[in-house]
Short mmCIF file of C-alpha atoms in Angstrom, two decimals:
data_model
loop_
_atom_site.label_atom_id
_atom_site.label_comp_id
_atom_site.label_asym_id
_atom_site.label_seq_id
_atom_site.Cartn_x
_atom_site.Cartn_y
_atom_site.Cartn_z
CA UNK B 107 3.54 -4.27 -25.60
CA UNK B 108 1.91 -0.61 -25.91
CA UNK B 109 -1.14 0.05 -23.69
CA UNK B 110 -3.67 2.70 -24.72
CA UNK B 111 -5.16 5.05 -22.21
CA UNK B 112 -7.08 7.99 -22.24
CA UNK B 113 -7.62 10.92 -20.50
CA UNK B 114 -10.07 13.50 -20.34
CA UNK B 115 -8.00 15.65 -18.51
CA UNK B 116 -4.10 15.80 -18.35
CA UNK B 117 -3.21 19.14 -16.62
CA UNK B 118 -1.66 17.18 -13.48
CA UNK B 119 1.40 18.65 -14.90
CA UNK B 120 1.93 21.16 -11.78
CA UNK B 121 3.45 23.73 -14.79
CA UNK B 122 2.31 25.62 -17.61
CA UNK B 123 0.67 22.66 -19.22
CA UNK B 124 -3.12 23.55 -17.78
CA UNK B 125 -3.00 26.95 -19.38
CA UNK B 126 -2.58 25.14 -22.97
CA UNK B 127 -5.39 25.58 -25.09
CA UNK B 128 -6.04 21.57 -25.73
CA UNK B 129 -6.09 21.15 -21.85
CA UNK B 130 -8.47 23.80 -21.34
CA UNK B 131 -10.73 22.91 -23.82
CA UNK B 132 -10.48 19.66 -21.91
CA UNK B 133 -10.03 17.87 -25.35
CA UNK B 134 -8.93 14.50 -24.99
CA UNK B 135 -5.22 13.33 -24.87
CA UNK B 136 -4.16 10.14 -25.48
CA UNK B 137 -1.34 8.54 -23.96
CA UNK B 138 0.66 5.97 -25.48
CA UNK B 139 2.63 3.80 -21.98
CA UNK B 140 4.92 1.55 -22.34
CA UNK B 141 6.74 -0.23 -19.33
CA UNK B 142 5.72 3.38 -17.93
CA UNK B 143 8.58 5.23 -18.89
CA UNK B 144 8.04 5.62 -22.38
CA UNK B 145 5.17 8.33 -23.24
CA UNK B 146 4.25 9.59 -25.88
CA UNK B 147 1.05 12.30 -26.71
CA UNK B 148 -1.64 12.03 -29.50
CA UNK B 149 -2.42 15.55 -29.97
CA UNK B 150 -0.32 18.22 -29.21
CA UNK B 151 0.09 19.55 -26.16
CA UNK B 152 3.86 21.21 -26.80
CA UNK B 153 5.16 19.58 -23.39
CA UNK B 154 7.91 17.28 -23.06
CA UNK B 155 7.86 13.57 -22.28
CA UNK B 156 9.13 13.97 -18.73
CA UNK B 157 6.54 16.58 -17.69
CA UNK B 158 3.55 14.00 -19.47
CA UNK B 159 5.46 11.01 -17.14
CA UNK B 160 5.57 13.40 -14.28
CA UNK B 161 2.08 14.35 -14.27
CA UNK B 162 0.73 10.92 -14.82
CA UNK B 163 2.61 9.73 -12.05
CA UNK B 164 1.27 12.52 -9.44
CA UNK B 165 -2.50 11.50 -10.91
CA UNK B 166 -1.66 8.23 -10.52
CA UNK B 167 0.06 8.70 -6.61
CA UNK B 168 -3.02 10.99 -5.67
CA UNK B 169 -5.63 8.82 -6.82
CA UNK B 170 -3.71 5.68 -5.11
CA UNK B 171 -3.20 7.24 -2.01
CA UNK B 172 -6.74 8.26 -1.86
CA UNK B 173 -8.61 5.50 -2.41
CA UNK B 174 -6.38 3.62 0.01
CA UNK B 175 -7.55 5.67 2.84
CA UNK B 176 -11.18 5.98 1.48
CA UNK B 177 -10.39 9.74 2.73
CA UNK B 178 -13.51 11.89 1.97
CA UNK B 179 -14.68 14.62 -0.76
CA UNK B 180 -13.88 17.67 1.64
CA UNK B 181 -10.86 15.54 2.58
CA UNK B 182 -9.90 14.64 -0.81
CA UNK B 183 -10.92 18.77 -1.84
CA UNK B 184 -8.37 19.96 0.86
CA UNK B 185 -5.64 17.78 -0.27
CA UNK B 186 -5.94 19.25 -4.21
CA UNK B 187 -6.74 22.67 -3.21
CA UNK B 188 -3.36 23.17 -1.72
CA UNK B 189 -1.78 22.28 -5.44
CA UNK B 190 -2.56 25.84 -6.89
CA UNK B 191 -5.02 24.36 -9.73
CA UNK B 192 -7.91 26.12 -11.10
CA UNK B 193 -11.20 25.46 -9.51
CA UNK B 194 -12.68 23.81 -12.69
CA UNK B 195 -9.92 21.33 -12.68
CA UNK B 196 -9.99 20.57 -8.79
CA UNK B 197 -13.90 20.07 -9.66
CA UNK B 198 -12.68 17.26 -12.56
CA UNK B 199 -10.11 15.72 -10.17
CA UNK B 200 -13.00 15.03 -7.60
CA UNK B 201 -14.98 13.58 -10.03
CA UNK B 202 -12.48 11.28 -11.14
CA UNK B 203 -11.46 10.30 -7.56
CA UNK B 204 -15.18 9.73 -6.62
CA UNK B 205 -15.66 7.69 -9.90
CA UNK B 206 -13.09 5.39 -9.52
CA UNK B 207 -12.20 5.01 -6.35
CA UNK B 208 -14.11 1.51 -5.57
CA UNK B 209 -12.67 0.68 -8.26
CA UNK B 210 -9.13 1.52 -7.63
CA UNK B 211 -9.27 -0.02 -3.88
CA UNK B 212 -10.59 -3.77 -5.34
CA UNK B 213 -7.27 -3.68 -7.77
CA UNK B 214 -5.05 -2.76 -4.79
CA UNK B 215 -6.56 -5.53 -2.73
CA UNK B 216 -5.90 -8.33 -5.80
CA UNK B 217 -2.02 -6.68 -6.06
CA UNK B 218 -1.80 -7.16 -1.84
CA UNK B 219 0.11 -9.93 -0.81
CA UNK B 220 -1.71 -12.65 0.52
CA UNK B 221 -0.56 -13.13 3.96
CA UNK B 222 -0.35 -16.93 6.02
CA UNK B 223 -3.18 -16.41 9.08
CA UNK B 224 -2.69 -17.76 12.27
CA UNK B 225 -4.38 -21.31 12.94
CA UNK B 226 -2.86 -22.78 16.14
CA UNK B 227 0.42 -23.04 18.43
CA UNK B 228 2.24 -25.39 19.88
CA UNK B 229 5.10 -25.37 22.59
CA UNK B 230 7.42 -27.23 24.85
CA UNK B 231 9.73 -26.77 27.46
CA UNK B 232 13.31 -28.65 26.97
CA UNK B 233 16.13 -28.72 29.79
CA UNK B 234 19.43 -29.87 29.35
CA UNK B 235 20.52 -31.10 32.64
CA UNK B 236 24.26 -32.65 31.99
CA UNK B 237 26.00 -33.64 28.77
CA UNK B 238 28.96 -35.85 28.57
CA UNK B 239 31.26 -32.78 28.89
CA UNK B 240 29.69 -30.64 31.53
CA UNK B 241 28.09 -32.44 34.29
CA UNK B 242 26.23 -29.92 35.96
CA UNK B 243 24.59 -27.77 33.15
CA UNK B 244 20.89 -26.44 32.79
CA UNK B 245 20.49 -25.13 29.09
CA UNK B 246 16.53 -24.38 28.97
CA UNK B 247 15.04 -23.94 25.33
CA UNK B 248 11.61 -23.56 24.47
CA UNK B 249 10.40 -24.99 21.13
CA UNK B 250 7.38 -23.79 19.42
CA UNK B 251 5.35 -25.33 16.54
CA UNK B 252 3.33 -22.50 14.80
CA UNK B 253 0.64 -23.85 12.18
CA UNK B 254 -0.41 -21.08 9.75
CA UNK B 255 -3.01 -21.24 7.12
CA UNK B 256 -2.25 -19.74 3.70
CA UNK B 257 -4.47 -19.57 0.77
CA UNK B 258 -6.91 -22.97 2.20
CA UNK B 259 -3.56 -24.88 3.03
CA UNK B 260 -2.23 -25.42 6.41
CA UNK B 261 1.43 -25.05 6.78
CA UNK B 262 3.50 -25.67 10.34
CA UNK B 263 6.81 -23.50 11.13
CA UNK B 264 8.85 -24.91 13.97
CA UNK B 265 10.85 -22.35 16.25
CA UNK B 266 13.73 -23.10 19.24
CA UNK B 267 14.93 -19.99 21.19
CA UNK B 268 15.72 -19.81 25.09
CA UNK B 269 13.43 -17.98 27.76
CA UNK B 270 15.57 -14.81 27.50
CA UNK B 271 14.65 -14.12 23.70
CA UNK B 272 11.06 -15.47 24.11
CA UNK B 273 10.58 -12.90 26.91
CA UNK B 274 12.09 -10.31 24.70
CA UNK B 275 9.69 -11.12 21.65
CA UNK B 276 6.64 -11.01 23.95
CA UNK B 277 7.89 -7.24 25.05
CA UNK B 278 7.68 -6.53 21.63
CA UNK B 279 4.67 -7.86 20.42
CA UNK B 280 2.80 -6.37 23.72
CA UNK B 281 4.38 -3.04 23.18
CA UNK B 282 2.83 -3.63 19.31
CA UNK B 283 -0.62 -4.68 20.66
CA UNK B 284 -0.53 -1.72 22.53
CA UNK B 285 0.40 0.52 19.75
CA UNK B 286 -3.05 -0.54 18.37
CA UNK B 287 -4.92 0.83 21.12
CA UNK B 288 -4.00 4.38 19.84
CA UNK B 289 -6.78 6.72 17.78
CA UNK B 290 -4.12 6.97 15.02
CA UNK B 291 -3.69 3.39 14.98
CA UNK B 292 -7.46 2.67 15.12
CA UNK B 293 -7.86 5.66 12.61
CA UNK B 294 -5.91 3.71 10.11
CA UNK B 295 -7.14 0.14 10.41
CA UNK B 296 -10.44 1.55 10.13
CA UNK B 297 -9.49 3.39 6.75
CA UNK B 298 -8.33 0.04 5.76
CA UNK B 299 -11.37 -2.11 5.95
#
């Protein structure tokens, strides 16, 4: 199925295609996707396909990336000044960012996975003492019942492991927890709310 988009400016294309005469004139282009490889132009620009897919991917990965970290206009002005474009277009590339970037972010958060949350644990401690075999054996294992809530429905996971790997998973997850304590950490939990 062919989707229909348009754009009021196309010279993403990091070549020659913002010193075209349709670009700078900033009439618009119309863009023919489908499955978003195959592009074709409504005008003419003189480019190829792969510099039109090229350049609508880089829009696309710049406006993405921005609105996930809600990064702001001197932010976002820095990032496209460093691109070489003309002033005029970095001035149409801000707009465009600041126009749709609430709108961007609530279509990223629909496509994020919904994750189960954590409701409650339960554990126990089980020793083997002696089995028909070995008389004198202690085999400790620690079973753990973890009840997760995902999309209003409660779900419950059941775990075994022994002491040794349980202490090793706690290393982890405190080094982790403590990994969150750090200003770039912080920094980008805070971009994420």
């Amino acid at each position: 199925m062919w989707q229909y988009h348009q754009c009021d400016l196309f010279p993403l294309n990091l070549g020659n295609t913002a010193q075209h005469p349709s670009v700078r004139s900033q009439r618009s282009c119309g863009l023919y996707v489908r499955n978003g490889f195959e592009l074709h132009t409504q005008g003419k620009l003189n480019v190829g396909v792969d510099t039109i897919q090229h350049g609508v991917e880089g829009l696309t990965y710049l406006l993405t990336e921005s609105s996930k970290l809600m990064i702001s206009e001197i932010d976002f002005q820095d990032s496209i000044h460093v691109l070489g474009f003309s002033d005029e277009l970095n001035k149409l590339l801000l707009q465009l960012y600041l126009d749709n970037r609430k709108e961007i972010r609530s279509i990223l958060s629909e496509l994020a996975p919904k994750l189960p949350s954590y409701h409650s644990l339960e554990w126990r401690l089980d020793v083997q003492l002696a089995s028909r075999s070995l008389r004198q054996q202690i085999k400790p294992a620690v079973t753990i019942k973890l009840h997760l809530n995902q999309n209003e429905d409660q779900t419950a996971q059941v775990l075994q492991t022994d002491p040794s790997t349980l202490l090793h998973l706690i290393q982890q997850l405190e080094q982790a927890l403590g990994e969150m304590k750090t200003n770039h950490c912080r920094r980008i939990v805070r971009n994420m709310k």
